[in-house]
Amino acid sequence: MIETLLSLTVNGVLIGGLYALAALGLTIVLGVMRVINVSHGAFYMLGAYFTFLFSIMLGFNYLTSFILSAALVFAIGVVYERLLIKPIRKEELNVLILTFAAAFVIEEIVKFAFGPRYRNIPPYLSGTVNIPGGSVDVQRVLSFAIAIAIVALLFAVLRFTKIGKAMRMVAEDEEVAGILGINVEKVQMFSFGFGAMLAASAAALLSPIYLLYPSMGWDPLLKAFAIVIFGGMGSIPGTVLTGIIFGVAEVLTGYYISPTWKTVVPFILLILIISVKPTGLFGEEE
Amino acid sequence: MLQVKSVTVHYGKALAVDSVSLEVDEGEFVAVIGPNGAGKTTLFKTISSVIRPTSGEILFEGVRISDLPPHEVARLGIAHCPERRRLGYRMSVMENLELGAYLRKDRAGIEEDLKFVFEMFPVLKERKNQKAGTLSGGEQQMLAIARALMADPKLLMMDEPSVGLAPLMKERIFEAIEEIKKERSVTILISEQDASLVLPMSDRAYVMETGRMKIEGRGRELMENDYVKVTYLGL
Ligand SMILES: Nc1ncnc2c1ncn2[C@@H]1O[C@H](COP(=O)(O)OP(=O)(O)OP(=O)(O)O)[C@@H](O)[C@H]1O
Ligand SMILES: [Mg+2]
């Protein structure tokens, strides 16, 4: 009984870490640029398809494919920001509409290039480890570890490096950041690419678990939005913790209630928290 | 050093600065005094290139800066201590100071300037690991000035450094400004509503009202000016 719960929780945490990774990209872009990027799910989908391209179609090993697709989506994010976001960034509604439209365009391009049918990437690692009450896939443990390593790296970059401090200053006060000598547009371009890359990394790590199809990005996008709002807009610890809470909630609901409720539960949690604390878990009151 | 040449600035259609000219020579201490809404902050932001002028131009050491982005203006040696402090409130005191020195590579110089600002404001040293948002208003103003100094600028612009502070804290801030003037070879452009504080230490001063320069003169002269006496010194 307790052991089943434990094993489910472990599996929830493992998947939640990857949700957190995907949502962090959205948090960074929101924090540093005050942009709500509806294309985030499209970057996620690209990450999965590029992993497919490199590993299945071109025959690279999984790790190389992961790195290549993350790097490629970073580059796409940078170009996307320069061409589409930068000219209209101050007009929030336009950004919303444009990133929404662009997501569909990216989706169509992928459909054209890879075809509309489902694809799958076989597990990159087999084997399970036993834990009380059940077992977990080694692959999931490793994917989780990679996700946590990326999150830790992100923390370290923000906390200790010059670019990280510049990103935080831009997030707090763009105008003053410029006065201090920070090239705000460059920092934003970098942050956007970085955000896209986080989505792609999460997708690459999840791709051996889930199926690939051109519209696969919308679900994670909604989930990421829910996580970001639940955690408190722009709060990085809030996002990470919420990702994990959502992962656990999903797995527990799927088991104890019904798999069909699984995807709804995060949103019920979201509605609950914002009716109690509108700024989210870690959000600062204005 | 700095030449503002008939600069006009609009917010949308609203006129905020109306054909203003101003000059600051190297080594000078120049004040801009004027009431709320005179356009002082707008003028300073335009010099920093945060706002673009509708017409006119701004030169710094002969270089036209009015169409450069803000970070390049900073690189030329202008530091702007903005009105109402505008710190990185979620960052530590130390991180704010590091960001002040963002463009510098001379480690030794940075260390030296850090020592200087910590000696001038010991409280910042005591609280260097504290978040800037948890400092008192006066301490935040000290940090804002210190952050600007950390850039080791040629021109230091301070926009109403005493606004909203208690009288004692105002004095403390102006003592520090006096010290900066004495100890550092930095040119200073300062805006202030309280003319009695700033005029005695100014080489020259401008009186700005509703977007225009009304009077210009030597600091001491302006203190004797009848209009200034009545309007700004309450004599
Ligand atoms: N962001 C803005 N948008 C529109 N109008 C503005 C903006 N900022 C300032 N103004 C207007 O421009 C004019 C000049 O304002 P500014 O802040 O430059 O004056 P100031 O001399 O700095 O005043 P204070 O002493 O109160 O700081 C005012 O009429 C103000 O209402
Ligand atoms: Mg002002």
PDB file of C-alpha atoms in Angstrom, chain A residues 18-19 22 39-50 73 196 198-204 206-207 210 216-221:
ATOM      1  CA  LEU A  18      11.169  16.910 -17.100  1.00  0.00           C
ATOM      2  CA  TYR A  19       7.998  19.004 -16.897  1.00  0.00           C
ATOM      3  CA  ALA A  22      10.113  22.430 -20.162  1.00  0.00           C
ATOM      4  CA  SER A  39       5.556  28.951 -29.650  1.00  0.00           C
ATOM      5  CA  HIS A  40       7.185  27.261 -26.690  1.00  0.00           C
ATOM      6  CA  GLY A  41       5.322  24.033 -27.473  1.00  0.00           C
ATOM      7  CA  ALA A  42       6.520  24.200 -31.055  1.00  0.00           C
ATOM      8  CA  PHE A  43      10.133  24.381 -29.846  1.00  0.00           C
ATOM      9  CA  TYR A  44       9.373  21.378 -27.685  1.00  0.00           C
ATOM     10  CA  MET A  45       8.024  19.497 -30.693  1.00  0.00           C
ATOM     11  CA  LEU A  46      11.066  20.499 -32.755  1.00  0.00           C
ATOM     12  CA  GLY A  47      13.329  19.133 -30.031  1.00  0.00           C
ATOM     13  CA  ALA A  48      11.583  15.759 -30.253  1.00  0.00           C
ATOM     14  CA  TYR A  49      11.640  15.646 -34.059  1.00  0.00           C
ATOM     15  CA  PHE A  50      15.277  16.680 -34.275  1.00  0.00           C
ATOM     16  CA  VAL A  73      16.653  24.609 -31.390  1.00  0.00           C
ATOM     17  CA  ALA A 196      13.621  27.313 -26.574  1.00  0.00           C
ATOM     18  CA  LEU A 198      15.128  24.042 -22.475  1.00  0.00           C
ATOM     19  CA  ALA A 199      11.854  23.038 -24.140  1.00  0.00           C
ATOM     20  CA  ALA A 200      13.767  21.030 -26.717  1.00  0.00           C
ATOM     21  CA  SER A 201      15.876  19.322 -24.061  1.00  0.00           C
ATOM     22  CA  ALA A 202      12.795  18.267 -22.132  1.00  0.00           C
ATOM     23  CA  ALA A 203      11.242  16.926 -25.332  1.00  0.00           C
ATOM     24  CA  ALA A 204      14.397  15.050 -26.252  1.00  0.00           C
ATOM     25  CA  LEU A 206      10.749  12.567 -22.987  1.00  0.00           C
ATOM     26  CA  SER A 207      10.802  11.368 -26.594  1.00  0.00           C
ATOM     27  CA  TYR A 210       5.938   9.550 -25.577  1.00  0.00           C
ATOM     28  CA  MET A 216       2.475  17.129 -29.884  1.00  0.00           C
ATOM     29  CA  GLY A 217       3.643  20.516 -28.540  1.00  0.00           C
ATOM     30  CA  TRP A 218       0.287  21.893 -27.436  1.00  0.00           C
ATOM     31  CA  ASP A 219      -0.237  19.678 -24.394  1.00  0.00           C
ATOM     32  CA  PRO A 220       3.174  20.426 -22.891  1.00  0.00           C
ATOM     33  CA  LEU A 221       2.620  24.109 -23.674  1.00  0.00           C
TER      34      LEU A 221
END
